[in-house]
Coordinates of C-alpha atoms and ligand atoms in Angstrom, one line a residue:
M149 CA -16.3 139.4 -127.4
D150 CA -14.6 142.6 -128.5
V151 CA -11.2 143.1 -126.8
T152 CA -11.4 146.5 -125.2
P153 CA -9.0 148.1 -122.7
E154 CA -11.7 147.5 -120.0
L155 CA -11.6 143.8 -120.8
A156 CA -7.8 143.7 -120.8
L157 CA -7.7 145.5 -117.4
K158 CA -10.1 142.9 -115.9
V159 CA -8.2 140.0 -117.4
G160 CA -5.0 141.4 -115.8
M161 CA -6.8 141.7 -112.4
V162 CA -8.1 138.1 -112.6
I163 CA -4.9 136.4 -113.7
G164 CA -2.8 138.4 -111.3
D165 CA -5.1 137.3 -108.6
I166 CA -5.5 133.7 -109.5
Y167 CA -2.0 133.0 -110.9
G168 CA 0.5 135.6 -109.8
D169 CA 3.4 137.3 -111.5
T170 CA 2.6 137.6 -115.2
L171 CA 4.8 138.0 -118.3
I172 CA 3.1 140.2 -121.0
G173 CA 4.0 140.3 -124.7
R174 CA 2.4 141.6 -127.9
D175 CA 2.5 141.5 -131.7
P176 CA 2.7 144.8 -133.6
R177 CA -1.1 145.3 -134.0
L178 CA -2.0 149.0 -133.5
T179 CA -4.2 148.3 -130.5
G180 CA -1.4 146.1 -128.9
S181 CA 0.3 148.7 -126.7
M182 CA -3.0 150.1 -125.4
L183 CA -4.2 146.6 -124.4
D184 CA -0.8 145.8 -123.0
A185 CA -0.9 148.9 -120.7
A186 CA -4.4 148.1 -119.5
L187 CA -3.6 144.4 -118.8
N188 CA -0.4 145.5 -117.0
A189 CA -2.3 147.9 -114.7
G190 CA -4.8 145.1 -113.9
V191 CA -2.0 142.7 -112.9
L192 CA -0.3 145.3 -110.7
S193 CA -3.6 146.2 -109.1
S194 CA -4.1 142.5 -108.1
G195 CA -0.8 142.7 -106.1
S196 CA 1.2 140.6 -108.5
D197 CA 4.2 141.7 -110.6
A198 CA 3.8 142.6 -114.3
I199 CA 6.8 141.8 -116.5
E200 CA 6.9 143.4 -119.9
A201 CA 8.4 141.3 -122.8
G202 CA 7.4 144.0 -125.4
L203 CA 7.1 143.1 -129.1
V204 CA 7.9 139.3 -129.3
S205 CA 6.6 136.3 -131.1
T206 CA 4.1 134.0 -129.4
P207 CA 6.6 131.1 -129.0
T208 CA 9.2 133.6 -127.5
L209 CA 6.5 134.7 -125.0
A210 CA 5.4 131.1 -124.2
R211 CA 8.9 129.9 -123.6
G212 CA 9.6 132.9 -121.4
A213 CA 6.5 132.2 -119.3
G214 CA 8.5 129.3 -117.7
N215 CA 10.0 131.8 -115.3
Y216 CA 6.7 133.2 -114.1
A217 CA 3.3 132.2 -112.9
C218 CA 1.8 132.6 -116.4
G219 CA 2.3 134.5 -119.7
V220 CA -0.1 136.6 -121.7
M221 CA 0.2 137.3 -125.4
I222 CA -1.8 140.1 -127.0
T223 CA -2.3 139.0 -130.6
A224 CA -4.9 138.0 -133.1
S225 CA -2.5 135.5 -134.6
H226 CA -3.3 135.0 -138.4
N227 CA -6.4 137.2 -138.4
P228 CA -6.6 140.6 -140.3
A229 CA -5.2 143.8 -138.9
P230 CA -8.3 145.2 -137.2
Y231 CA -8.6 142.2 -134.8
N232 CA -6.8 141.6 -131.5
G233 CA -7.0 139.0 -128.8
I234 CA -5.6 137.8 -125.5
K235 CA -4.0 134.3 -125.3
L236 CA -2.8 132.9 -122.0
W237 CA 0.1 130.5 -121.4
N238 CA 1.2 128.2 -118.6
P239 CA 4.8 128.0 -117.4
D240 CA 5.3 124.6 -119.2
G241 CA 4.7 126.4 -122.6
M242 CA 1.1 125.1 -123.0
A243 CA -1.8 127.4 -123.8
F244 CA -4.5 127.6 -121.2
D245 CA -6.9 124.7 -121.6
E246 CA -10.7 124.9 -121.7
D247 CA -11.0 124.6 -117.9
Q248 CA -8.5 127.3 -117.3
Q249 CA -10.2 129.6 -119.8
R250 CA -13.6 129.0 -118.2
E251 CA -12.2 129.8 -114.8
I252 CA -10.9 133.2 -116.1
E253 CA -14.2 133.9 -118.0
D254 CA -16.3 133.1 -114.9
A255 CA -14.1 135.4 -112.8
L256 CA -14.5 138.2 -115.3
D257 CA -18.2 138.4 -114.3
R258 CA -17.3 139.3 -110.7
S259 CA -18.9 142.6 -109.7
S260 CA -15.9 143.9 -107.9
F261 CA -12.2 143.3 -108.0
P262 CA -10.2 143.8 -104.7
V263 CA -7.3 146.2 -104.9
P264 CA -4.7 146.0 -102.1
S265 CA -3.4 148.9 -100.1
W266 CA -1.0 151.3 -101.8
D267 CA 2.1 149.5 -100.4
R268 CA 0.9 146.0 -101.7
I269 CA 0.4 146.6 -105.4
G270 CA 2.7 144.7 -107.7
A271 CA 6.0 145.9 -109.2
E272 CA 6.5 146.5 -112.9
S273 CA 9.6 145.5 -114.7
S274 CA 10.7 144.4 -118.2
N275 CA 12.6 141.4 -119.5
P276 CA 14.4 142.3 -122.7
D277 CA 16.4 139.0 -122.8
L278 CA 13.7 136.6 -124.0
I279 CA 14.5 136.9 -127.7
A280 CA 18.2 136.1 -127.1
A281 CA 17.2 133.2 -124.9
H282 CA 14.8 131.8 -127.6
V283 CA 17.5 132.1 -130.3
E284 CA 20.2 130.5 -128.0
A285 CA 17.8 127.6 -127.2
I286 CA 17.2 126.9 -130.9
L287 CA 20.8 127.2 -131.9
K288 CA 21.9 124.7 -129.3
D289 CA 19.3 122.3 -130.8
V290 CA 19.7 122.7 -134.5
G291 CA 23.3 123.7 -135.4
A292 CA 24.6 125.4 -138.5
S293 CA 23.0 125.4 -142.0
K294 CA 24.3 127.3 -145.0
V295 CA 21.3 127.7 -147.3
R296 CA 19.9 130.8 -149.0
V297 CA 16.5 131.4 -147.5
V298 CA 13.9 134.1 -148.0
V299 CA 11.9 134.9 -144.9
D300 CA 8.5 136.6 -145.0
C301 CA 7.5 137.8 -141.5
A302 CA 4.2 139.4 -142.7
C303 CA 5.3 142.6 -140.8
G304 CA 4.3 140.6 -137.7
A305 CA 6.1 139.7 -134.5
T306 CA 8.7 137.3 -136.1
C307 CA 10.5 140.4 -137.5
T308 CA 12.2 140.4 -134.1
I309 CA 13.6 136.8 -134.4
T310 CA 13.5 134.6 -137.5
P311 CA 15.8 136.6 -139.8
L312 CA 18.3 137.0 -136.9
L313 CA 18.1 133.3 -135.9
L314 CA 18.6 132.1 -139.5
R315 CA 21.6 134.4 -140.0
K316 CA 23.2 133.1 -136.7
M317 CA 22.7 129.6 -138.1
G318 CA 24.9 130.6 -141.0
C319 CA 22.2 131.0 -143.7
D320 CA 22.2 133.7 -146.4
V321 CA 18.9 135.4 -145.4
I322 CA 16.8 137.7 -147.6
A323 CA 14.0 139.1 -145.4
I324 CA 10.8 140.6 -146.7
N325 CA 7.9 142.2 -144.8
A326 CA 10.4 142.3 -142.0
Q327 CA 9.6 145.7 -140.5
P328 CA 7.0 145.4 -137.7
D329 CA 3.8 147.2 -138.8
G330 CA 0.3 146.7 -137.4
H331 CA -1.3 147.7 -140.7
F332 CA 0.2 144.5 -142.2
P333 CA 1.0 146.5 -145.4
G334 CA 2.9 143.7 -147.2
R335 CA 0.2 140.9 -147.1
E336 CA -2.5 139.5 -144.9
P337 CA -1.1 137.8 -141.8
E338 CA -2.5 134.3 -142.6
P339 CA 0.2 132.4 -144.5
T340 CA -1.9 130.8 -147.1
E341 CA -0.7 130.0 -150.7
E342 CA -2.7 133.0 -152.1
N343 CA -1.1 135.4 -149.6
L344 CA 2.4 134.4 -150.4
A345 CA 2.8 135.6 -154.0
A346 CA 5.7 138.0 -153.1
L347 CA 7.5 135.3 -151.2
R348 CA 7.2 132.8 -154.1
A349 CA 8.4 135.4 -156.6
T350 CA 11.3 136.5 -154.4
V351 CA 12.5 132.9 -153.8
R352 CA 12.7 132.4 -157.6
A353 CA 14.2 135.8 -158.3
C354 CA 16.9 135.3 -155.6
R355 CA 17.6 131.7 -156.6
A356 CA 17.0 130.8 -153.0
D357 CA 16.9 127.2 -151.6
L358 CA 13.6 127.9 -149.9
G359 CA 11.2 130.4 -148.5
I360 CA 9.7 130.6 -145.0
A361 CA 6.5 132.4 -144.0
H362 CA 4.9 133.1 -140.7
D363 CA 1.6 134.3 -139.5
G364 CA 1.2 137.6 -137.5
D365 CA 2.6 136.1 -134.2
G366 CA 4.9 133.3 -135.2
D367 CA 3.1 130.2 -133.9
R368 CA 2.6 129.2 -137.6
M369 CA 5.2 128.4 -140.3
V370 CA 4.8 127.3 -143.9
A371 CA 7.3 127.1 -146.7
V372 CA 8.0 127.5 -150.4
D373 CA 10.4 125.4 -152.4
R374 CA 13.2 126.7 -154.7
E375 CA 10.7 126.7 -157.7
G376 CA 8.4 128.9 -155.7
T377 CA 5.9 126.1 -155.0
F378 CA 3.9 126.4 -151.8
V379 CA 4.7 123.6 -149.2
G380 CA 2.3 123.6 -146.3
G381 CA -0.6 121.7 -145.0
D382 CA -0.4 117.9 -145.0
L383 CA 2.9 117.9 -147.0
L384 CA 4.9 119.9 -144.5
L385 CA 3.2 117.9 -141.7
A386 CA 4.3 114.7 -143.3
L387 CA 7.9 116.0 -143.6
F388 CA 8.1 116.8 -139.9
V389 CA 6.3 113.6 -138.9
R390 CA 8.8 111.5 -140.9
Q391 CA 11.7 113.0 -139.1
E392 CA 10.2 113.3 -135.6
V393 CA 7.8 110.5 -134.9
R394 CA 8.9 107.1 -133.5
T395 CA 5.9 105.8 -131.5
G396 CA 3.2 108.5 -131.1
L397 CA 1.7 111.3 -133.1
V398 CA -1.2 113.8 -132.4
V399 CA -3.1 115.5 -135.3
P400 CA -6.6 117.0 -135.6
V401 CA -9.4 115.2 -137.2
D402 CA -8.8 116.9 -140.6
A403 CA -5.2 115.7 -141.2
S404 CA -4.5 113.4 -144.1
M405 CA -4.6 109.6 -144.0
V406 CA -1.1 109.7 -145.6
L407 CA 0.2 109.9 -142.0
E408 CA -1.2 106.4 -141.2
D409 CA 0.6 105.1 -144.4
L410 CA 3.9 106.8 -143.5
L411 CA 3.8 105.5 -139.9
P412 CA 2.3 102.0 -140.0
K413 CA 3.7 101.1 -136.5
A414 CA 3.1 104.4 -134.6
K415 CA 0.0 105.3 -132.7
I416 CA -1.9 108.3 -134.1
W417 CA -4.3 110.2 -131.9
R418 CA -6.8 112.6 -133.5
T419 CA -8.2 115.6 -131.6
R420 CA -10.5 118.5 -132.2
V421 CA -9.2 121.2 -134.5
G422 CA -7.1 123.7 -132.6
D423 CA -3.5 123.7 -131.4
V424 CA -4.4 123.7 -127.7
Y425 CA -6.2 120.4 -128.1
V426 CA -3.2 118.9 -130.0
A427 CA -0.8 120.2 -127.3
A428 CA -2.9 118.8 -124.5
E429 CA -3.1 115.4 -126.1
I430 CA 0.6 115.3 -126.8
K431 CA 1.2 116.0 -123.1
R432 CA -1.4 113.4 -122.0
R433 CA 0.0 110.7 -124.4
N434 CA 3.6 111.6 -124.2
A435 CA 3.6 111.7 -128.0
D436 CA 6.7 112.6 -130.1
F437 CA 5.2 115.3 -132.2
G438 CA 1.9 117.0 -133.1
G439 CA 0.8 119.4 -135.8
E440 CA -2.0 120.9 -137.8
P441 CA -2.2 121.3 -141.5
S442 CA -2.9 125.0 -140.9
G443 CA 0.8 125.4 -140.1
T444 CA 1.2 124.8 -136.3
W445 CA 3.9 122.3 -135.4
I446 CA 4.5 121.2 -131.8
F447 CA 7.9 119.6 -131.0
P448 CA 7.3 118.7 -127.3
R449 CA 11.0 118.0 -126.7
A450 CA 11.6 121.7 -127.4
T451 CA 8.3 123.3 -126.1
L452 CA 4.5 122.5 -125.9
C453 CA 3.9 125.9 -127.7
P454 CA 3.5 125.7 -131.5
D455 CA 6.9 127.3 -132.3
G456 CA 7.0 128.5 -135.9
V457 CA 10.5 129.9 -135.4
Y458 CA 11.9 126.6 -134.2
A459 CA 10.0 124.8 -137.0
A460 CA 11.6 127.2 -139.5
A461 CA 15.1 126.3 -138.2
R462 CA 14.2 122.5 -138.3
L463 CA 13.0 122.8 -141.9
V464 CA 16.1 124.8 -143.0
S465 CA 18.3 122.1 -141.4
M466 CA 16.4 119.5 -143.5
V467 CA 16.8 121.5 -146.7
A468 CA 20.6 121.9 -146.0
E469 CA 20.8 118.1 -146.6
R470 CA 18.4 117.8 -149.5
P471 CA 16.3 120.2 -151.7
L472 CA 12.8 120.7 -150.4
D473 CA 11.1 119.7 -153.7
E474 CA 12.9 116.3 -153.5
L475 CA 11.8 115.8 -149.9
V476 CA 8.2 116.7 -150.9
G477 CA 8.4 114.4 -153.9
E478 CA 8.7 111.4 -151.6
I479 CA 5.4 112.1 -149.8
P480 CA 2.4 110.4 -151.5
R481 CA -0.5 112.7 -152.3
Y482 CA -4.0 111.5 -152.0
P483 CA -7.0 113.1 -153.7
V484 CA -9.2 115.1 -151.3
I485 CA -12.7 116.2 -152.3
R486 CA -14.4 119.0 -150.5
G487 CA -17.9 120.6 -150.6
A488 CA -20.6 122.1 -148.5
V489 CA -24.3 121.8 -147.9
A490 CA -26.4 124.9 -146.9
Y491 CA -29.0 124.5 -144.1
S492 CA -31.4 126.9 -142.4
T493 CA -30.1 128.1 -139.1
E494 CA -33.5 128.0 -137.3
G495 CA -33.6 124.2 -137.8
R496 CA -29.9 123.6 -136.7
A497 CA -30.7 121.3 -133.7
K498 CA -33.0 119.1 -135.9
V499 CA -30.5 119.0 -138.7
E500 CA -27.8 118.0 -136.3
S501 CA -29.8 115.1 -134.9
R502 CA -31.0 113.9 -138.3
L503 CA -27.4 114.1 -139.6
D504 CA -26.1 112.2 -136.6
A505 CA -28.7 109.4 -137.1
S506 CA -28.0 109.2 -140.9
L507 CA -24.2 109.1 -140.6
R508 CA -24.4 106.5 -137.9
G509 CA -26.3 104.4 -140.4
L510 CA -23.3 104.2 -142.8
S511 CA -20.9 101.3 -142.5
A512 CA -17.9 103.1 -141.2
D513 CA -16.1 103.6 -137.9
L514 CA -17.4 106.8 -136.4
S515 CA -15.6 109.4 -134.3
T516 CA -17.4 112.5 -133.0
V517 CA -14.5 114.2 -131.4
D518 CA -15.0 117.1 -133.8
G519 CA -18.0 116.9 -136.1
W520 CA -18.3 113.4 -137.6
R521 CA -15.2 111.5 -138.8
L522 CA -16.1 108.4 -140.7
Q523 CA -13.3 105.9 -141.2
F524 CA -13.9 103.5 -144.1
E525 CA -11.6 100.6 -144.9
D526 CA -9.8 102.5 -147.7
G527 CA -10.6 106.2 -147.0
W528 CA -12.3 108.6 -144.7
A529 CA -14.7 111.5 -144.6
L530 CA -15.3 114.4 -142.2
V531 CA -18.6 116.3 -141.8
R532 CA -18.5 119.5 -139.7
F533 CA -20.7 122.5 -139.2
S534 CA -18.9 125.7 -140.4
G535 CA -18.0 128.1 -137.6
T536 CA -18.7 131.2 -139.8
E537 CA -21.6 130.5 -142.1
P538 CA -24.8 128.3 -142.2
K539 CA -23.1 125.4 -144.1
I540 CA -22.1 121.9 -143.3
R541 CA -18.7 121.1 -144.7
V542 CA -18.0 117.7 -146.2
L543 CA -14.5 116.3 -147.0
A544 CA -13.4 112.9 -148.3
E545 CA -10.0 111.4 -148.9
S546 CA -8.8 108.1 -150.3
R547 CA -5.8 106.7 -152.1
N548 CA -7.4 107.0 -155.5
E549 CA -9.7 109.5 -157.0
A550 CA -12.6 107.1 -157.9
R551 CA -12.9 105.8 -154.3
A552 CA -12.6 109.3 -152.8
K553 CA -15.5 110.4 -155.1
E554 CA -17.5 107.4 -154.0
I555 CA -17.0 108.1 -150.3
Y556 CA -17.7 111.7 -150.9
S557 CA -21.0 111.1 -152.7
T558 CA -22.2 108.6 -150.1
V559 CA -21.5 111.0 -147.2
L560 CA -22.8 114.0 -149.2
S561 CA -26.1 112.4 -149.9
S562 CA -26.6 111.6 -146.2
T563 CA -25.7 115.2 -145.3
R564 CA -28.1 116.6 -148.0
G565 CA -30.9 114.4 -146.7
A566 CA -30.4 115.6 -143.2
A567 CA -30.2 119.3 -144.2
A568 CA -33.2 119.3 -146.4
Ligands
LIG33 MG1 -0.7 132.5 -134.8

């Protein structure tokens, strides 16, 4: 669905009606203030108050939602500049779950939206204190660190907070892509290794202790060590897990088996891919921590929102004690083999049922929480339909290369058979 001002207006009407007073924030995308104004008008016309947070990171907005009936963030997260989206937040810092999203979507199909009389429309106000409150909350939690750190904000929403926060922590901060700009002129908003060449070079050139990179709205965070080597995905997940988890961890189905080896005594729950599923499971299980290799980290003792700003502060504190490359060096790395099988889209339902039957025939524990996750004694595989192209993705991991290849080829041949 394209996010138009009409849609934003209706979303505002619906959430103002169902939930009440609404906090609204946005990242610097060019369509942000237009959608913000439309959504604001919708909330007011429902009779609820609209509170403007302005340009803020997603975790700043989600934490701020605690004082209102709900929060709305206008952002397309890590996606390219032309995109935009609307993400809704509960007062406890958790994103709207599937049931809540469905309720909003159903209500959008209404043919008319009631507007109260002139003296019953909502009041508009702004809350300029959310960034300071977010910074204060993190400073109370993490304390001082005197490292030299390069921060790459992607010209996104974290320009407003991460360099400021790290300076207040006592760090020597070099900020790049730190002017908000909805064209994202410095790099693509997704903090992948390929998109972070400037950060990696700057860390080396400035002899910094580490580099930090965010996506467009700051719910993601990845890092670079002092040599300029990318540290993200399962490695960064493992570093946080090692520090944070005592009894329970939540990760999506695609996270590495290294977590089981690092935490032989803890319970590990695996969910569908997506930070809202991880957050919901953390809440349900009362887990210590949850995260996704894509760079979202959830510290439930701080907030149920993936807070890339808080995660940056936590990593900086770790690196103040020991260099990042040394910390990473302690995490085992297991070989992962990835591939894909093409199929014809007309036959998708048949392919799916053949694939299900053939994967069930393999001697492995099967979970279908998201695609097919096959747990073998000494490794695992994941088979999932791509969300963007007519391909079935296959991934296998084991502690050694030969066994990973063996698992991969077994699962790949079942997948090829079903797709043919
Ligand atoms: Mg994001």
